[in-house]
Amino acid sequence: MTQAPTSEPRKLPYILAITEGLRQSLAADENVFLAGEDVAGAGSVFGYTRGLLAEFGAKRVIDTPISEEGIMGLGVGASACGLRPIIDLMFMDFIGECMDEVLNQMAKMRYMFGGKATLPVTVTTMSGAGMNLAAQHSQSLEAWLCHVPGLKVVMPSTPYDAKGLLISAVRDNNPVFVVFHKGLLGMPGEVPEEPYAIPLGKANIVRPGSNFTIIATSKMVHEATKAAAELAEDGIDVEVIDPRTVQPLDSETIINSVKKTHRALIVHEAVRFGGLGAEIAAQIQEEAFDFLDAPVGRVGAPFSPVPFTPALEKAYLPNADKIKAEVKRIVGRAG
Amino acid sequence: MDISKETLFDLHHRMVRIRIFEEEAGKLMESAKIPGALHLYVGEEAVAAGVMCNLSDQDQITSTHRGHGHLVAKGGDFKKMYAELYGRSTGYCGGKGGSMHISDMDLGMLGANGIVAGGPPIAMGAAFANKYKGNGNVAVAFFGDGASNEGAFHEAANMAATWKLPLVLCCENNGYGEFTPQANHQAIKDVADRAVGYGMPGVVCDGMDAVAVYEAAHEAVARARRGEGPTLLECKTYRFFDHVGIRGIGLSYRSDDEVMEWKKRDAIQAIEKRMIEVGVATAEELAAVHDRVKIEAAEAIAFGEASPWPDESTLLKDVYNND
C-alpha cells in the first residue's frame, strides 16, 4: 500500500472498518475463526467479510447452513473449548431463531458452572431501519440482550468505533454482541490502520455541552449531533453522549453530565416502551434527581412493527427534527 | 468383539456408582434435605456407562436435565456432586448450578442442561473445536427421544454431518418425552431413522445392555476419531423412577406393569449375571463393589451436608469473566 504524501488521517467507510476489524482479529490469533451464513464465499450479504476467505482460508472463514440456533451453539461450544469464535448473525431480527442458545446457554454457562467456563465469543449482527426492509429485517433489539446478565452489547456509531469495538469484543473473555447499523455502512470516517481497542463499558462524549444532555445510540448519535448543532443557534448547548457499550452501561459519565447540564433526553431507534431509554431515565432520576430542572425525556420509535413503505417508515423513525422538538419541549417546561 | 474382564468390571462399577448415587439423591430430595428438583437416571445406567467407557477425560460430553448419571460415569467426584445438589460452596459449581447445571470442565463434562436439546448444538461446537485444533478428541451429546423433535437437535446434526465433525449423537430413548409416550410425540419408532436425513449412520442398540452400548459406542467413537463424522446412536432404555424424583408428582401416564416389565431387564443385574456366568467375577466380589460405593456415597453425603453455604458475597461473582 502506498503512503499518502500528507499526514492526513486515513478515512474508511463503516463497512470497511468492520472488515479491517475482522481481518486484524483473525490475523492476531489462530484461535479466532469467523462463521456465519454466507460470510465466506459470498463475503456476507452486506459485503463486510469480502476477501477474508481468500486471506485466511476455509478452516477459519466458514459458511454455515441457515441454522441460527446451530450457529450460536457452535459459538458456545467452541468458545467453551478454547477457541474465540466470531459468529455472524446476518440480521438482528433472526435472533428469535437462536434465542435459547443466547439466553440460556451462552449468557449463563459461566455463572451456572461457578466460574469454571469461559466463553470468549463475539456475535456480529446488523440492526436498524430506514432501508425499506420491513418488519423482520429492520429491528433494533438491543434491549432484549441488555436484559440478560452475562452478555455484553456494543453499538458502534462510527467507522472508528466499528473497528475498535469489534477488536475489543474479540479480545474480551465474555460473550459480546456487536450490533452494527445497516444505515451506517456507507458512512466514511477516520480509522487508524493499526489495530486498536476501544474499552468496553466506557461512553464517548461526542460533543461537549453545558446545559442539556442527549444520550444517543448507534445511528441516532448522528441525528442527535445534527439536532445539537441546530439547537446551538437557540442558545441550547447540548452535550451528546454515545454510550458505545450499552451493557455494561457507563452510568457514571451519563450521571456526571446530567449533574452539569440539569436536563436530559435519551434517543434510540428501538421502540420507546421498555427500551434502554427507560433504564437510563430511571438511573438518572435515582442518581441525579436533585440536579434535574425538568423531567427526563425519551425519543424512540412508536410501539409498532417497522413498516415497509417509505411513507410510513419515515414517520416511524426518530430523527433530528423529532429530537429538536423534544429538547425544546423539555427546555420550555423548565423555563 | 471380545469384552475384557477389566471392561466388564469398569462398566459394572460405573453403573453401580450411578445407581447408588441416584437412589440416595432421590431419598434426600423427597425428604426435603436437598432443595429443588432432581431428575434421576436410575434404569438408564447402561447408556452412560457403555458410552463413557470409550471416552477419555479430554473427550467432551453434553448432558440433559437427567444429568447426574453422565457426570458419575465420566468420573465425577461424589463429594462435589452431592455438595452441589445441597447448594453448598464446595459443590462443583459453588452451589450456583445445582442438579440441572452440574458440570466438570476438567472432565470434559459441559453441563447438565435445563433446556431440552440445549446440549447438541454445544457438543457440535465442542466437536468443531476438536477438529479445528486437530487434537483427536470426540464430543458426545446425550439427549432423549423428546429432544429429537427440537430444532436445535436438527441444526446440530446437520452441521456436524456437513462438516464431518467428531461427534456422537447419543439418543437415550426412554419412551417418554417428559410424560408423553413416544407414539404420541413422533411418528417413528426408531429415532435413529432420522440419521439418513442428515447423511450419517443411524444405529439402534439395547440400552439396557451395557455391553451392547459399549460395543455400539466403540464404533461410533472410533468413526468420529477417524475423521469420518458423526453417528446417531439410539439406545432403547427406560427410567425406573418418575420424571422428577423417585415417586414423582403422581401423574398417571404409564402402568405399573410396564415399569415391572422393564425392571426385569435391569442392566446391573444383567451384567452381574453375565460376569458370574462367564466366570470373571463372583457374587461376593460384585457385592463388594456395591458396598464400597455405598461407603463412598455415605461419606460424600456427609461431606455435602456439613459443607458451608456459599457466602452472599459470591452472588454476583462470575456473571462475567473480569480477566
Short mmCIF file of C-alpha atoms in Angstrom, two decimals, chain A residues 47-271:
data_model
loop_
_atom_site.label_atom_id
_atom_site.label_comp_id
_atom_site.label_asym_id
_atom_site.label_seq_id
_atom_site.Cartn_x
_atom_site.Cartn_y
_atom_site.Cartn_z
CA GLY A 47 -20.13 -7.28 1.88
CA TYR A 48 -18.12 -6.77 5.06
CA THR A 49 -16.41 -10.17 5.02
CA ARG A 50 -15.28 -9.84 1.41
CA GLY A 51 -11.73 -11.09 0.87
CA LEU A 52 -11.42 -12.83 4.23
CA LEU A 53 -11.90 -16.36 2.84
CA ALA A 54 -9.08 -15.82 0.34
CA GLU A 55 -6.82 -14.40 3.04
CA PHE A 56 -7.49 -16.86 5.87
CA GLY A 57 -8.82 -19.99 4.16
CA ALA A 58 -11.85 -22.21 4.63
CA LYS A 59 -10.74 -23.51 8.02
CA ARG A 60 -11.12 -20.07 9.60
CA VAL A 61 -13.77 -18.35 7.49
CA ILE A 62 -16.76 -20.65 7.34
CA ASP A 63 -20.08 -20.66 5.56
CA THR A 64 -22.70 -22.27 7.75
CA PRO A 65 -26.09 -23.76 6.97
CA ILE A 66 -29.01 -21.38 7.57
CA SER A 67 -29.30 -22.59 11.15
CA GLU A 68 -29.10 -19.71 13.58
CA GLU A 69 -29.53 -21.82 16.70
CA GLY A 70 -26.87 -24.23 15.48
CA ILE A 71 -24.51 -21.39 14.66
CA MET A 72 -24.97 -19.87 18.09
CA GLY A 73 -24.40 -23.31 19.65
CA LEU A 74 -21.23 -23.55 17.61
CA GLY A 75 -20.11 -20.32 19.25
CA VAL A 76 -20.97 -21.58 22.73
CA GLY A 77 -19.34 -25.00 22.40
CA ALA A 78 -16.26 -23.85 20.51
CA SER A 79 -15.59 -20.95 22.89
CA ALA A 80 -16.08 -23.16 25.95
CA CYS A 81 -13.41 -25.44 24.44
CA GLY A 82 -10.75 -22.80 23.94
CA LEU A 83 -11.46 -21.09 20.62
CA ARG A 84 -12.50 -17.46 20.08
CA PRO A 85 -15.38 -17.62 17.62
CA ILE A 86 -16.79 -14.65 15.74
CA ILE A 87 -20.35 -15.67 14.93
CA ASP A 88 -22.15 -13.59 12.34
CA LEU A 89 -25.92 -13.32 12.78
CA MET A 90 -26.88 -11.78 9.46
CA PHE A 91 -29.84 -9.70 10.67
CA MET A 92 -30.51 -8.95 14.31
CA ASP A 93 -34.14 -9.88 13.70
CA PHE A 94 -33.04 -13.51 13.30
CA ILE A 95 -32.19 -13.68 16.97
CA GLY A 96 -35.60 -15.21 17.54
CA GLU A 97 -34.25 -18.33 15.83
CA CYS A 98 -31.41 -18.72 18.30
CA MET A 99 -32.51 -17.03 21.50
CA ASP A 100 -32.25 -20.20 23.59
CA GLU A 101 -28.55 -20.62 22.86
CA VAL A 102 -28.04 -16.91 23.60
CA LEU A 103 -30.27 -16.58 26.65
CA ASN A 104 -29.95 -19.94 28.37
CA GLN A 105 -26.57 -21.24 27.28
CA MET A 106 -24.13 -18.53 26.15
CA ALA A 107 -25.10 -15.96 28.77
CA LYS A 108 -25.39 -18.31 31.74
CA MET A 109 -22.84 -21.07 31.31
CA ARG A 110 -20.08 -19.33 33.22
CA TYR A 111 -22.28 -18.42 36.16
CA MET A 112 -24.09 -21.77 36.29
CA PHE A 113 -20.75 -23.57 36.32
CA GLY A 114 -19.46 -21.49 39.21
CA GLY A 115 -16.98 -19.57 37.06
CA LYS A 116 -15.33 -22.67 35.61
CA ALA A 117 -16.28 -21.93 31.98
CA THR A 118 -15.05 -19.02 29.89
CA LEU A 119 -16.85 -18.09 26.69
CA PRO A 120 -14.86 -15.60 24.58
CA VAL A 121 -17.42 -15.47 21.77
CA THR A 122 -18.26 -12.43 19.65
CA VAL A 123 -21.54 -12.14 17.78
CA THR A 124 -21.69 -9.59 14.98
CA THR A 125 -25.13 -8.60 13.79
CA MET A 126 -26.97 -5.93 11.80
CA SER A 127 -29.76 -3.80 13.21
CA GLY A 128 -31.62 -0.79 12.03
CA ALA A 129 -34.43 0.53 9.86
CA GLY A 130 -34.54 3.07 7.08
CA MET A 131 -33.86 0.78 4.12
CA ASN A 132 -37.47 -0.31 3.41
CA LEU A 133 -36.70 -3.85 4.56
CA ALA A 134 -39.93 -4.08 6.58
CA ALA A 135 -40.76 -5.60 9.93
CA GLN A 136 -38.44 -8.63 10.02
CA HIS A 137 -35.19 -7.08 8.75
CA SER A 138 -35.13 -3.68 10.44
CA GLN A 139 -35.38 -4.05 14.19
CA SER A 140 -33.20 -2.71 16.98
CA LEU A 141 -33.48 -5.36 19.70
CA GLU A 142 -30.54 -4.43 21.92
CA ALA A 143 -32.79 -4.02 24.97
CA TRP A 144 -33.56 -7.76 24.81
CA LEU A 145 -29.86 -8.56 25.07
CA CYS A 146 -29.12 -5.93 27.72
CA HIS A 147 -31.74 -7.55 29.95
CA VAL A 148 -29.76 -10.80 30.10
CA PRO A 149 -26.98 -10.99 32.72
CA GLY A 150 -23.85 -12.48 31.17
CA LEU A 151 -23.97 -10.71 27.84
CA LYS A 152 -22.14 -7.56 26.77
CA VAL A 153 -23.54 -5.37 24.00
CA VAL A 154 -21.82 -2.69 21.95
CA MET A 155 -23.37 -0.41 19.30
CA PRO A 156 -20.76 1.26 17.07
CA SER A 157 -21.93 4.58 15.65
CA THR A 158 -18.86 5.42 13.54
CA PRO A 159 -16.26 3.63 11.42
CA TYR A 160 -13.71 4.27 14.18
CA ASP A 161 -15.98 2.63 16.75
CA ALA A 162 -16.93 -0.23 14.43
CA LYS A 163 -13.31 -1.36 14.21
CA GLY A 164 -12.23 -0.53 17.75
CA LEU A 165 -15.26 -2.02 19.50
CA LEU A 166 -15.11 -5.14 17.33
CA ILE A 167 -11.45 -5.71 18.22
CA SER A 168 -12.26 -5.23 21.90
CA ALA A 169 -15.16 -7.65 21.64
CA VAL A 170 -12.96 -10.37 20.16
CA ARG A 171 -10.29 -9.82 22.83
CA ASP A 172 -12.85 -9.88 25.66
CA ASN A 173 -13.33 -13.12 27.60
CA ASN A 174 -17.13 -12.88 27.59
CA PRO A 175 -19.93 -13.16 25.06
CA VAL A 176 -20.13 -9.78 23.32
CA PHE A 177 -22.75 -8.72 20.78
CA VAL A 178 -21.53 -6.15 18.28
CA VAL A 179 -24.67 -4.52 16.91
CA PHE A 180 -23.98 -2.67 13.68
CA HIS A 181 -26.45 -0.41 11.88
CA LYS A 182 -27.10 -1.05 8.19
CA GLY A 183 -27.84 2.63 7.63
CA LEU A 184 -24.25 3.49 8.59
CA LEU A 185 -22.42 1.06 6.27
CA GLY A 186 -21.51 3.72 3.70
CA MET A 187 -20.59 6.37 6.24
CA PRO A 188 -16.92 7.49 5.99
CA GLY A 189 -14.75 8.34 8.97
CA GLU A 190 -11.24 8.32 10.33
CA VAL A 191 -9.92 4.85 11.02
CA PRO A 192 -6.28 4.28 12.00
CA GLU A 193 -4.65 1.44 10.09
CA GLU A 194 -3.12 -0.26 13.09
CA PRO A 195 -5.24 -2.44 15.38
CA TYR A 196 -6.72 -0.54 18.34
CA ALA A 197 -9.21 -1.39 21.04
CA ILE A 198 -11.92 0.87 22.44
CA PRO A 199 -12.53 -0.04 26.09
CA LEU A 200 -15.86 -1.76 26.70
CA GLY A 201 -18.15 -0.08 29.19
CA LYS A 202 -16.83 3.42 28.54
CA ALA A 203 -19.00 6.12 26.96
CA ASN A 204 -17.82 8.67 24.42
CA ILE A 205 -18.66 12.36 24.81
CA VAL A 206 -19.24 13.09 21.14
CA ARG A 207 -20.00 16.77 21.63
CA PRO A 208 -19.38 18.63 24.86
CA GLY A 209 -22.13 20.96 26.04
CA SER A 210 -23.17 22.89 29.11
CA ASN A 211 -26.94 22.97 29.54
CA PHE A 212 -28.52 19.86 28.02
CA THR A 213 -27.50 16.20 27.76
CA ILE A 214 -28.57 13.86 24.97
CA ILE A 215 -27.68 10.20 25.34
CA ALA A 216 -27.97 8.57 21.92
CA THR A 217 -27.03 5.21 20.48
CA SER A 218 -25.96 3.89 17.08
CA LYS A 219 -27.29 5.88 14.11
CA MET A 220 -29.18 8.19 16.46
CA VAL A 221 -25.85 9.64 17.60
CA HIS A 222 -25.68 11.43 14.26
CA GLU A 223 -29.27 12.63 14.40
CA ALA A 224 -28.61 13.92 17.90
CA THR A 225 -25.42 15.68 16.81
CA LYS A 226 -27.26 17.31 13.93
CA ALA A 227 -30.02 18.45 16.28
CA ALA A 228 -27.42 19.76 18.72
CA ALA A 229 -25.79 21.91 16.03
CA GLU A 230 -29.13 23.46 15.17
CA LEU A 231 -30.14 23.93 18.81
CA ALA A 232 -26.92 25.83 19.44
CA GLU A 233 -28.40 28.65 17.39
CA ASP A 234 -31.16 28.87 20.01
CA GLY A 235 -28.65 29.01 22.85
CA ILE A 236 -29.11 25.40 23.89
CA ASP A 237 -25.65 23.96 24.33
CA VAL A 238 -26.15 20.21 24.05
CA GLU A 239 -23.71 17.58 25.28
CA VAL A 240 -24.08 14.43 23.20
CA ILE A 241 -23.04 11.16 24.82
CA ASP A 242 -22.69 7.92 22.91
CA PRO A 243 -22.53 5.06 25.45
CA ARG A 244 -20.80 2.88 22.83
CA THR A 245 -21.32 -0.10 25.14
CA VAL A 246 -24.92 -0.42 26.28
CA GLN A 247 -24.21 -3.43 28.53
CA PRO A 248 -22.40 -2.75 30.79
CA LEU A 249 -23.55 0.85 30.66
CA ASP A 250 -21.23 3.72 31.62
CA SER A 251 -23.73 5.26 34.05
CA GLU A 252 -21.07 7.44 35.63
CA THR A 253 -20.39 9.51 32.52
CA ILE A 254 -24.12 9.97 31.95
CA ILE A 255 -24.89 10.97 35.54
CA ASN A 256 -21.94 13.37 35.71
CA SER A 257 -23.11 15.06 32.53
CA VAL A 258 -26.69 15.46 33.79
CA LYS A 259 -25.43 16.91 37.09
CA LYS A 260 -23.71 19.56 34.98
CA THR A 261 -26.47 20.25 32.42
CA HIS A 262 -29.61 19.60 34.55
CA ARG A 263 -31.65 18.30 31.61
CA ALA A 264 -31.54 15.03 29.69
CA LEU A 265 -33.03 13.24 26.72
CA ILE A 266 -32.35 9.67 25.64
CA VAL A 267 -32.61 8.79 21.97
CA HIS A 268 -32.67 5.37 20.39
CA GLU A 269 -34.10 3.81 17.29
CA ALA A 270 -35.70 0.92 19.17
CA VAL A 271 -39.29 1.27 20.32
#
